[in-house]
CSV table of C-alpha atoms and ligand atoms in Angstrom, one decimal:
chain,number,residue,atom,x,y,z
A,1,UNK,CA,-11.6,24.2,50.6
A,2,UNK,CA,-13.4,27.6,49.9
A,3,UNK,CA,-14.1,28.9,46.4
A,4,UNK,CA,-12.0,32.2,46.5
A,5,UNK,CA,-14.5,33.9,44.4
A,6,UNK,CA,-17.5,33.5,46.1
A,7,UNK,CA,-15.5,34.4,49.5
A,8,UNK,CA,-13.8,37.3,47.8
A,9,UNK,CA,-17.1,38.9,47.1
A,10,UNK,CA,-18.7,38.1,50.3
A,11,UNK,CA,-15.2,39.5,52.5
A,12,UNK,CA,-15.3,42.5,50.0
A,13,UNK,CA,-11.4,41.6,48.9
A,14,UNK,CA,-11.7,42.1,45.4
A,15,UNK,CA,-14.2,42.0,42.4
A,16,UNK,CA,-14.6,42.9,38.8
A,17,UNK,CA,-16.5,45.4,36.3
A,18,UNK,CA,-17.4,44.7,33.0
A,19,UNK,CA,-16.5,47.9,32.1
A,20,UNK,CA,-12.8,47.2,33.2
A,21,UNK,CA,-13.3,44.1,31.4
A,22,UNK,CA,-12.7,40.3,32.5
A,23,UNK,CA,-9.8,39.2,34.1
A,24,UNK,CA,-8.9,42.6,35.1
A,25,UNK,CA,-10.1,42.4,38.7
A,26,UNK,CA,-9.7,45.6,41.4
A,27,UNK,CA,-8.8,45.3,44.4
A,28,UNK,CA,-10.9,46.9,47.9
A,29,UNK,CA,-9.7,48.1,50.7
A,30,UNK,CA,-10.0,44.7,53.0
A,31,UNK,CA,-8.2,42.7,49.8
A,32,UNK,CA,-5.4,45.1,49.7
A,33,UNK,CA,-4.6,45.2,53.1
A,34,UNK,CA,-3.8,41.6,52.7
A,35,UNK,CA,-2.0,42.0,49.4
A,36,UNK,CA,0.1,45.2,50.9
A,37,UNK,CA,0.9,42.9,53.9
A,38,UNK,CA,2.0,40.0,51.3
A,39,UNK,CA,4.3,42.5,49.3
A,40,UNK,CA,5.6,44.0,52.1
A,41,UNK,CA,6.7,40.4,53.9
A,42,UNK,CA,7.9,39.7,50.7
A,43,UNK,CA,10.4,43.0,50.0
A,44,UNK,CA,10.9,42.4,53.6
A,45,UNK,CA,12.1,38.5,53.5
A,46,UNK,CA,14.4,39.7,50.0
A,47,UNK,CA,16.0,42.6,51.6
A,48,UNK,CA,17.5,40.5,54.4
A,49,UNK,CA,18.5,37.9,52.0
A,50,UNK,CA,20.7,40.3,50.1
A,51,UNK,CA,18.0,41.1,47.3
A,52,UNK,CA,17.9,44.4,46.3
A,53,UNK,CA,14.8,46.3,44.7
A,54,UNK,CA,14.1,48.0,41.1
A,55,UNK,CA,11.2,49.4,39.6
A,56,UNK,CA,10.6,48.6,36.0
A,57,UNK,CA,8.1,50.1,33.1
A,58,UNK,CA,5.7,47.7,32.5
A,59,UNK,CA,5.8,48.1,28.5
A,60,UNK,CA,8.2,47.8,26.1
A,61,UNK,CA,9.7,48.3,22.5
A,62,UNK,CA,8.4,45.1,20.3
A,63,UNK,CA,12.1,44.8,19.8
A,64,UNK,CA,12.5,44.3,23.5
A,65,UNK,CA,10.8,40.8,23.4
A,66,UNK,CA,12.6,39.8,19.9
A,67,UNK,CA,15.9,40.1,22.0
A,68,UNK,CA,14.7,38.5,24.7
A,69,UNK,CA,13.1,35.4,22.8
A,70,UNK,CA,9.6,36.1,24.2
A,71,UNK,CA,8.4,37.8,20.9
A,72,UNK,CA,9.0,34.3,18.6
A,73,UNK,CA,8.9,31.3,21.7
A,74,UNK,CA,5.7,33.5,23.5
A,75,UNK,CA,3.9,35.5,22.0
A,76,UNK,CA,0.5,33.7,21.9
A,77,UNK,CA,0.3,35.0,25.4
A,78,UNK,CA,1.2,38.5,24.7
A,79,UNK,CA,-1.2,41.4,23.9
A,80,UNK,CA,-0.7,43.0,20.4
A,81,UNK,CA,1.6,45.5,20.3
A,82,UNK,CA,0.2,49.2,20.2
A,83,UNK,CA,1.1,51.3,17.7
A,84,UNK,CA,2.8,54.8,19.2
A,85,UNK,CA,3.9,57.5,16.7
A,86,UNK,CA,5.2,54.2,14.3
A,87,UNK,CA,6.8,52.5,17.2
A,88,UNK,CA,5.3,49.2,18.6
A,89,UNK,CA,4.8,49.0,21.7
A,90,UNK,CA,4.3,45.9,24.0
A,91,UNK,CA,2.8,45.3,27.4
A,92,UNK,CA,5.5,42.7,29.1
A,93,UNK,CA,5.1,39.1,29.3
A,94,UNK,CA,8.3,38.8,32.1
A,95,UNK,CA,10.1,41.2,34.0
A,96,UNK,CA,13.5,39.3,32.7
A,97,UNK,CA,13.9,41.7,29.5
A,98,UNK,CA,13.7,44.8,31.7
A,99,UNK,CA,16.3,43.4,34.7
A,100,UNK,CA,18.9,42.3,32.1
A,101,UNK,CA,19.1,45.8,30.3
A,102,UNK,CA,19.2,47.2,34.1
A,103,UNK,CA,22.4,44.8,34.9
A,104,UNK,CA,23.5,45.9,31.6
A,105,UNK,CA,23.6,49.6,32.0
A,106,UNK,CA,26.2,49.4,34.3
A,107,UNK,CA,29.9,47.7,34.7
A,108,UNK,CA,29.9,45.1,37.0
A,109,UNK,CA,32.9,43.2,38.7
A,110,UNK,CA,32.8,39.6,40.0
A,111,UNK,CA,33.5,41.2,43.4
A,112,UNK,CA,29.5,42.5,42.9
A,113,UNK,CA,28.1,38.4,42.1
A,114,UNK,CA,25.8,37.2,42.7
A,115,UNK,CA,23.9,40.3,42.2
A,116,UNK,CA,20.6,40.0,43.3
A,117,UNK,CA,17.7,42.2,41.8
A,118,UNK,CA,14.4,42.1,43.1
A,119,UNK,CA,10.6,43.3,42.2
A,120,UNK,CA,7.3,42.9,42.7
A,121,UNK,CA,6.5,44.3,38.9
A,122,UNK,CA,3.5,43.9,36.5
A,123,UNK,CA,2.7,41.9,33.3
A,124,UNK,CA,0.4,41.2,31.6
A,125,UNK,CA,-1.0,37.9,29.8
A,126,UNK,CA,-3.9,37.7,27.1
A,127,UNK,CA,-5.6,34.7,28.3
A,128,UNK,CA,-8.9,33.9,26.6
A,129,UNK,CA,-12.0,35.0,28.3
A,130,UNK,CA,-13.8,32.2,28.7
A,131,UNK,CA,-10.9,31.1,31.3
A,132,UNK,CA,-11.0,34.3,33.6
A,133,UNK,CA,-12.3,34.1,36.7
A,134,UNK,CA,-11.4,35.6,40.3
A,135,UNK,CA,-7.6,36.1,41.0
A,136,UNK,CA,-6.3,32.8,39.5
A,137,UNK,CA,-6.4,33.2,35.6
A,138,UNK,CA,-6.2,37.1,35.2
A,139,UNK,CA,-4.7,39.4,32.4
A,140,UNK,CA,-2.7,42.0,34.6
A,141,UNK,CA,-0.6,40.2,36.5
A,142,UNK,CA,1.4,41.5,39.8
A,143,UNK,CA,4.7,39.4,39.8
A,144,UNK,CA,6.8,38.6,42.9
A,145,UNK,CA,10.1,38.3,40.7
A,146,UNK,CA,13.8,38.3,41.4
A,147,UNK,CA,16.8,37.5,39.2
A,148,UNK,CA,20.1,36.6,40.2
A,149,UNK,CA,22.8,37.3,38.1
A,150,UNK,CA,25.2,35.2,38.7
A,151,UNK,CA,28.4,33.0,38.2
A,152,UNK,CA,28.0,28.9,37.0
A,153,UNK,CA,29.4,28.3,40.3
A,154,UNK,CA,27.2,30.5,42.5
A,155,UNK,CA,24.4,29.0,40.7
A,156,UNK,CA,23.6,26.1,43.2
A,157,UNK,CA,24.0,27.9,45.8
A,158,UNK,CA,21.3,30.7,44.6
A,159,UNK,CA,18.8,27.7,43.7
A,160,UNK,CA,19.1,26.2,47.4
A,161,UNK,CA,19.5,30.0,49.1
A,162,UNK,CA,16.0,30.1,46.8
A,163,UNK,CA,14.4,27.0,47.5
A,164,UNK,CA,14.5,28.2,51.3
A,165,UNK,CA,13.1,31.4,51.0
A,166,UNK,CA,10.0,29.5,49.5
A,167,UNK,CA,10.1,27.0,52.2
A,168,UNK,CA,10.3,30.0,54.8
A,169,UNK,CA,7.6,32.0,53.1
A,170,UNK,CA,5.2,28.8,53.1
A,171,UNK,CA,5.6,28.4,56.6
A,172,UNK,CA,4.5,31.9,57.4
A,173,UNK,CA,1.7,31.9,55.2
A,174,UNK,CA,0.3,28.7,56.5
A,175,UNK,CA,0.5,27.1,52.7
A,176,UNK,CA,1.4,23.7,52.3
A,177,UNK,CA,2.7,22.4,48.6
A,178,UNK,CA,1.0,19.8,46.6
A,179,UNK,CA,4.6,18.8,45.0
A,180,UNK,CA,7.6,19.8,43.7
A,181,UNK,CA,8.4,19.4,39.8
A,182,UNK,CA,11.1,19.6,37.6
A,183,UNK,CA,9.9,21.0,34.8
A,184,UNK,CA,11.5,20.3,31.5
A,185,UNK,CA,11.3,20.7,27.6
A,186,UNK,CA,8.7,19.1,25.5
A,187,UNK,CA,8.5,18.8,21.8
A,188,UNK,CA,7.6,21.3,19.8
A,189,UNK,CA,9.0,24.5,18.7
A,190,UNK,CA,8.3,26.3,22.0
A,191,UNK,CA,11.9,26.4,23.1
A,192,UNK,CA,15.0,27.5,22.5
A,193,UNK,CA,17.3,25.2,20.6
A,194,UNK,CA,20.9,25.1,22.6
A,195,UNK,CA,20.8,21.3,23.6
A,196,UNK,CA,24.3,22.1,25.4
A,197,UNK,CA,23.3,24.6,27.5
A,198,UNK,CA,19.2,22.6,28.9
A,199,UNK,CA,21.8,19.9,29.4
A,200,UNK,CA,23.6,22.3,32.2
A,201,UNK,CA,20.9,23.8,33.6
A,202,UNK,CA,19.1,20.5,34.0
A,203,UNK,CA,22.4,19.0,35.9
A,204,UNK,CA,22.2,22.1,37.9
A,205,UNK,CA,18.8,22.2,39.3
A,206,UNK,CA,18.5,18.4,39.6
A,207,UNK,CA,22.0,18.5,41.7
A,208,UNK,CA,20.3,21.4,43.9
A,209,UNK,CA,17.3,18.5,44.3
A,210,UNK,CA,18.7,15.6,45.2
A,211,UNK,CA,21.0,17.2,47.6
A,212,UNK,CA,18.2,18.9,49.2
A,213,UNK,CA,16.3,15.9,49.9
A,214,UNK,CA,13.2,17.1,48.5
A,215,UNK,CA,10.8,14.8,46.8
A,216,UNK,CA,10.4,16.1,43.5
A,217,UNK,CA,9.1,14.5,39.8
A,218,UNK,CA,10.8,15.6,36.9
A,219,UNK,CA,8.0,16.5,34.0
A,220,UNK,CA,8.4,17.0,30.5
A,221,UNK,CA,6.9,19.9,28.3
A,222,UNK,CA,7.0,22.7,31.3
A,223,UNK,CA,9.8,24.0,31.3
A,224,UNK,CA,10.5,28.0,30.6
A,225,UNK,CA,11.3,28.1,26.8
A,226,UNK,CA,15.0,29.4,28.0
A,227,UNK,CA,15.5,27.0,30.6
A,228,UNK,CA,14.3,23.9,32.7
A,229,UNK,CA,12.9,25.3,36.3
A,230,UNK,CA,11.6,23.6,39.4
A,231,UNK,CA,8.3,24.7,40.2
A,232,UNK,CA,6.6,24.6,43.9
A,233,UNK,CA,3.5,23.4,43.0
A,234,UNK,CA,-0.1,24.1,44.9
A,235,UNK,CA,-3.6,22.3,44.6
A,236,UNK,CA,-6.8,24.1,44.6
A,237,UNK,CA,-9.9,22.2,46.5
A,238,UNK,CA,-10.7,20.2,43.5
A,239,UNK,CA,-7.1,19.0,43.2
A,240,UNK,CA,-6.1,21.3,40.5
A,241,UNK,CA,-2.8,21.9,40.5
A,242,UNK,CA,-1.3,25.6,39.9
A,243,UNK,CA,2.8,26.9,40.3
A,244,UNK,CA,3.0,29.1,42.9
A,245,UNK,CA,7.0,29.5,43.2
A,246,UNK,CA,9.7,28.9,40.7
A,247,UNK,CA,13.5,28.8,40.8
A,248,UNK,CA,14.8,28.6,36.8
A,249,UNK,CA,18.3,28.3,35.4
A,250,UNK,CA,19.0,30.5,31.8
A,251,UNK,CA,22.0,30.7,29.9
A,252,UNK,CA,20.1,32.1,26.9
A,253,UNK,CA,19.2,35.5,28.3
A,254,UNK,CA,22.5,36.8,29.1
A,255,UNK,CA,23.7,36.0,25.8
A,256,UNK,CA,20.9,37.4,24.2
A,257,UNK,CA,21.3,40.8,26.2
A,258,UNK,CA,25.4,40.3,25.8
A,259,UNK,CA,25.7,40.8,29.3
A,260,UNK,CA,28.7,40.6,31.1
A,261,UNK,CA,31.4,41.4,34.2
A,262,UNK,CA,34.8,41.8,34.4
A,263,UNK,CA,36.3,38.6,36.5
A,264,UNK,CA,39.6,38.2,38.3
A,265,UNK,CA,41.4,37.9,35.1
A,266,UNK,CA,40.5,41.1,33.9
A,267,UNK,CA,38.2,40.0,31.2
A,268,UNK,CA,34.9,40.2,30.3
A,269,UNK,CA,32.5,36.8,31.2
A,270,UNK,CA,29.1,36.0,30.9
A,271,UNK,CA,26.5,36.0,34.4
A,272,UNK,CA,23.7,33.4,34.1
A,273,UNK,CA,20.7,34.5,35.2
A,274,UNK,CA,18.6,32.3,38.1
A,275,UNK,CA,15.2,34.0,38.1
A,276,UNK,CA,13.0,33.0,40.7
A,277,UNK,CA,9.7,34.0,42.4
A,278,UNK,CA,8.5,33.0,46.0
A,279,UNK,CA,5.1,33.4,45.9
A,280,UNK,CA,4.9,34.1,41.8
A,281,UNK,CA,1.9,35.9,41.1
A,282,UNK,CA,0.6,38.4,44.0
A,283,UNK,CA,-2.8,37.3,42.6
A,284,UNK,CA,-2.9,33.9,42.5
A,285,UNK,CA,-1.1,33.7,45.9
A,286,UNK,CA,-4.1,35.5,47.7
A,287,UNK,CA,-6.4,33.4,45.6
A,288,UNK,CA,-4.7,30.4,46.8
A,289,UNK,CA,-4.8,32.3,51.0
A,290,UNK,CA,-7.7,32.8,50.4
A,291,UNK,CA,-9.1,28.9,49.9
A,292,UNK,CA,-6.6,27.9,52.3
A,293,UNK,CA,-7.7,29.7,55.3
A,294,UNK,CA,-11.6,30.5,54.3
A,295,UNK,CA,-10.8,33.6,54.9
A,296,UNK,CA,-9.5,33.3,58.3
A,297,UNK,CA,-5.8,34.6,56.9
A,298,UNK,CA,-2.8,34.3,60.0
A,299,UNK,CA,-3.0,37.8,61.8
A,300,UNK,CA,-0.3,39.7,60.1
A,301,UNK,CA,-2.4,39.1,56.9
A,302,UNK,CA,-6.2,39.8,58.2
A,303,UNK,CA,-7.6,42.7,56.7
A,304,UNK,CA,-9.1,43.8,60.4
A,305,UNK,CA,-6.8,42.3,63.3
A,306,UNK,CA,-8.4,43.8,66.5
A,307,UNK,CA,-12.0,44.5,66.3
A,308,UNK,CA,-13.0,46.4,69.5
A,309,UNK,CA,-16.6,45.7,71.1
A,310,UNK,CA,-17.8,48.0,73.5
A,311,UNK,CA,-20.9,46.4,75.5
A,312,UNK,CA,-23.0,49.6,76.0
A,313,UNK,CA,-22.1,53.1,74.3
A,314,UNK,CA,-20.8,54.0,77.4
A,315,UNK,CA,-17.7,51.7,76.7
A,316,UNK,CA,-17.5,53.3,73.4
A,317,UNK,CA,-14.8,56.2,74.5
A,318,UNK,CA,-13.0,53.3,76.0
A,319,UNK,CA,-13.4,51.3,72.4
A,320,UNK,CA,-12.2,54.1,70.4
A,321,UNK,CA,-9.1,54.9,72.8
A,322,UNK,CA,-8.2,51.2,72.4
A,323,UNK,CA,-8.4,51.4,68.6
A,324,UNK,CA,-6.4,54.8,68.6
A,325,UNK,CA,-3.6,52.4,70.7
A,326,UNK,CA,-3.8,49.8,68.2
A,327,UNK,CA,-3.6,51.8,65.2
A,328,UNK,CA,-0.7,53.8,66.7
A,329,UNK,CA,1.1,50.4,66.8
A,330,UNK,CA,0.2,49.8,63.4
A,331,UNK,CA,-2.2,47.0,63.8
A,332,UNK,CA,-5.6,47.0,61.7
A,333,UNK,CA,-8.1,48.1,63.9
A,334,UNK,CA,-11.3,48.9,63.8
A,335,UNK,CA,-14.6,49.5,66.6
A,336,UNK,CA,-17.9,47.8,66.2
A,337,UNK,CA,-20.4,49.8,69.0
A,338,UNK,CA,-23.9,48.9,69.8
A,339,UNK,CA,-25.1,50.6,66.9
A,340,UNK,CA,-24.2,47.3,64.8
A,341,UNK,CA,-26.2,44.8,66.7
A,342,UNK,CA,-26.5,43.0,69.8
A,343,UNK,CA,-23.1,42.0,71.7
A,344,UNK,CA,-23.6,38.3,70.3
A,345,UNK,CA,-24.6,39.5,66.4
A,346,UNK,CA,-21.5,41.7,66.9
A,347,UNK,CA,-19.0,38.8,67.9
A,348,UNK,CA,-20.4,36.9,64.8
A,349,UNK,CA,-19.9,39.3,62.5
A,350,UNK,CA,-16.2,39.5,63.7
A,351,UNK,CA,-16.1,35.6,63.7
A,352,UNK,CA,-12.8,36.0,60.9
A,353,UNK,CA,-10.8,38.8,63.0
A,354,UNK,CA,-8.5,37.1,65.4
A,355,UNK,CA,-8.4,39.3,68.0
A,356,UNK,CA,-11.8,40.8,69.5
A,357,UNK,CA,-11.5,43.2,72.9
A,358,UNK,CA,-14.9,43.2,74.5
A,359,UNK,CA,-14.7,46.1,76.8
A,360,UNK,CA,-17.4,46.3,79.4
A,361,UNK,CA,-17.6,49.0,82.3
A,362,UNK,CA,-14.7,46.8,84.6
A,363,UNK,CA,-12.1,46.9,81.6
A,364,UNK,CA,-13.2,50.8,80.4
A,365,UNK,CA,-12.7,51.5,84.2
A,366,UNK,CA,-8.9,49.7,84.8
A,367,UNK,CA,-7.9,49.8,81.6
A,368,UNK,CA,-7.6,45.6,80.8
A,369,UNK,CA,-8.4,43.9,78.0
A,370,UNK,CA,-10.2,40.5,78.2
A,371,UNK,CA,-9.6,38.8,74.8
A,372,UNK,CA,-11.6,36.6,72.6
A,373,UNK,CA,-9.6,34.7,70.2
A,374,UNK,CA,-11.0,33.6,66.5
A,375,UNK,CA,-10.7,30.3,67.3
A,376,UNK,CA,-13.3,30.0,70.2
A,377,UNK,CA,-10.0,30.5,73.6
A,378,UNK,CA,-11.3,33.6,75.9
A,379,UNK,CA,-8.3,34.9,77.4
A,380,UNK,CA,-8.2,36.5,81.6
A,381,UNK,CA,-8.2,40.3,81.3
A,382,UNK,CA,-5.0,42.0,81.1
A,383,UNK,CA,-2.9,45.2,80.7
A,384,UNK,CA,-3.8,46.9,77.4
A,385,UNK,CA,-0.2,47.7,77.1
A,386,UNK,CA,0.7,43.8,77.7
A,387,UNK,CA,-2.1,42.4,75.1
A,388,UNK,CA,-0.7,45.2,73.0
A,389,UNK,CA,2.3,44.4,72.5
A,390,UNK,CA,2.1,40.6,72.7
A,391,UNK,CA,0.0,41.1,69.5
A,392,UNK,CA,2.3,43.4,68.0
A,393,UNK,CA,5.4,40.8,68.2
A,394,UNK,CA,2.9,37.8,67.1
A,395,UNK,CA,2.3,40.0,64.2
A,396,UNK,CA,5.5,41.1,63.4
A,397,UNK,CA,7.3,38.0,63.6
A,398,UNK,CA,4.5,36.9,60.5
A,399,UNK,CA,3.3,34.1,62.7
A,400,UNK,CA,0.1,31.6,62.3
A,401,UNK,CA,-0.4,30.7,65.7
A,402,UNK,CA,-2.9,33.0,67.4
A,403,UNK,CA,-1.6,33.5,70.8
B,1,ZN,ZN1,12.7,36.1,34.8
């Protein structure tokens, strides 16, 4: 595997200043074309499955996070709070705070459960600088999140409905998991005491398991410190081992926030709340792409899909048209004329965009495309139209074949 830093500065995906300070990278244009194409599958694959979308402030009152448990279980990985006008102010460590007091703010029937509420949100994390370092250990944090609010007997069904997403989402982004863990308490302090309730939620995810088939190894001292989770675990080249998706159980929250919904009896009850992430963090999932693949993502992630070569400058009309046609289907395209080198230094150069058009004077003249795949395959000439839209539905349909 690749060393997503290096490769990250060599692609021109993302980088750092000092000035914006360590683990606080930005993002360029060819890195967040892959990142908008990640959170855009994403929203895509939660809106069909009945998720629907918020937008949250990514601060809080300090009070916030006492509610919430995050302020006494968490806060060695919180920023200080800021002081504003004798309120203290905190940059969030979750995006769970936030979605309870949005379920909260209005009445909810049972009729409405599972209620699904979905964002890709920020927070924020004050790791130590000495362990910064590309898009795997960073202080701003962009979070693929989701929580269900929920019934105890919708709860299985959530974690499994869950569980596929991930499995779905892994398959399109060509990302294979190192294992699966159940991750429990630990000693210590660190989590909440409400032996009852870890008891549950344990039975609950470790039902959703074993039914499921899925090999999984049940690991003390991980869990969340309001509830036991199962974690989709990924390894980096050197066989370190990082969480990439997580489905969690939590009674504690809802009580906290005194949420509630009127049931078929007429009175009030209390939702538990599955959170759950696909990819988790945005960062660490394009980290993690980006070792995978070298840099080679599946099309619909590429930063450049179709890179046009014109042989002469008198194809270059031709190689502009083309682009206009790909753009207009909204494919990344871009030309690369004579100006940039030799035919040969020009197909190098392209060597990581999976689809390359070389247009000589017979394709400018009957307006065919002869494509060169990334992998090496040369395809026969054929309608632009044809190649047009054939890439367009490989695209679309977020697959990781080529052709
Ligand atoms: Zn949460």
């Amino acid at each position: 595997m690749h060393d997503h830093r290096k490769l990250g500065r060599e692609l021109d995906l993302f980088d750092t200043d000092p000035l914006i300070g360590s683990g606080l990278p930005y993002w360029l244009p060819a890195g967040a074309a892959v990142r908008h194409s990640l959170e855009e599958y994403i929203r895509e694959v939660e809106r069909r499955a009945g998720y629907r979308h918020v937008y949250s402030p990514v601060l809080g009152k300090r009070e916030l996070y006492e509610i919430s448990g995050h302020w006494s279980h968490y806060s060695d990985d919180m920023f200080p709070p800021m002081d504003l006008g004798g309120e203290q102010m905190v940059l969030r460590p979750s995006l769970c705070p936030h979605h309870a007091l949005i379920f909260r703010s209005r009445a909810h029937s049972y009729r409405e459960l599972p209620l699904r509420m979905a964002e890709l949100g920020g927070m924020y994390r004050s790791e130590l600088s000495g362990v910064l370092g590309g898009l795997t250990r960073v202080r701003a944090i962009q979070l693929n999140d989701a929580h269900v609010f929920c019934t105890i007997d919708q709860v299985a069904d959530e974690v499994r409905a869950a569980l596929e997403l991930i499995r779905r989402a892994y398959r399109a982004l060509g990302i294979t998991p190192a294992r699966i863990r159940l991750s429990l308490p630990g000693e210590g302090g660190k989590y909440v005491a409400a032996p009852q309730l870890w008891e549950r939620s344990t039975a609950l995810l470790t039902e959703v398991l074993e039914s499921s088939g899925l090999e999984y190894e049940a690991v003390a001292g991980e869990a969340a410190f309001y509830g036991p989770k199962i974690d989709v675990q990924i390894a980096d080249g050197a066989g370190r081992e990082a969480t990439l998706s997580t489905v969690q159980v939590d009674f504690h929250q809802p009580e906290q926030f005194d949420l509630g919904y009127i049931g078929p009896d007429g009175s009030r009850h209390r939702p538990v709340m599955v959170h759950r992430a696909i990819i988790g963090s945005v960062e660490r999932a394009v980290a993690h792409l980006i070792e995978q693949h070298g840099g080679a993502f599946p099309a619909w992630l590429a930063p450049v899909q179709v890179v046009a070569l014109p042989v002469s400058e008198e194809e270059a009309p031709a190689a502009a048209a083309f682009v206009e046609r790909c753009l207009e289907r909204g494919l990344r395209a871009e030309s690369a004329g004579p100006a940039q080198g030799s035919l040969g230094a020009r197909i190098r150069a392209a060597r990581l965009v999976p689809y390359q058009a070389v247009i000589g004077a017979r394709e400018a003249a009957v307006d065919e495309i002869a494509l060169r795949l990334r992998d090496g395959r040369r395809l026969d000439p054929r309608p632009t139209g044809e190649v047009l839209s054939h890439i367009g539905e490989l695209v679309s349909g977020h697959r990781t074949d080529l052709w």
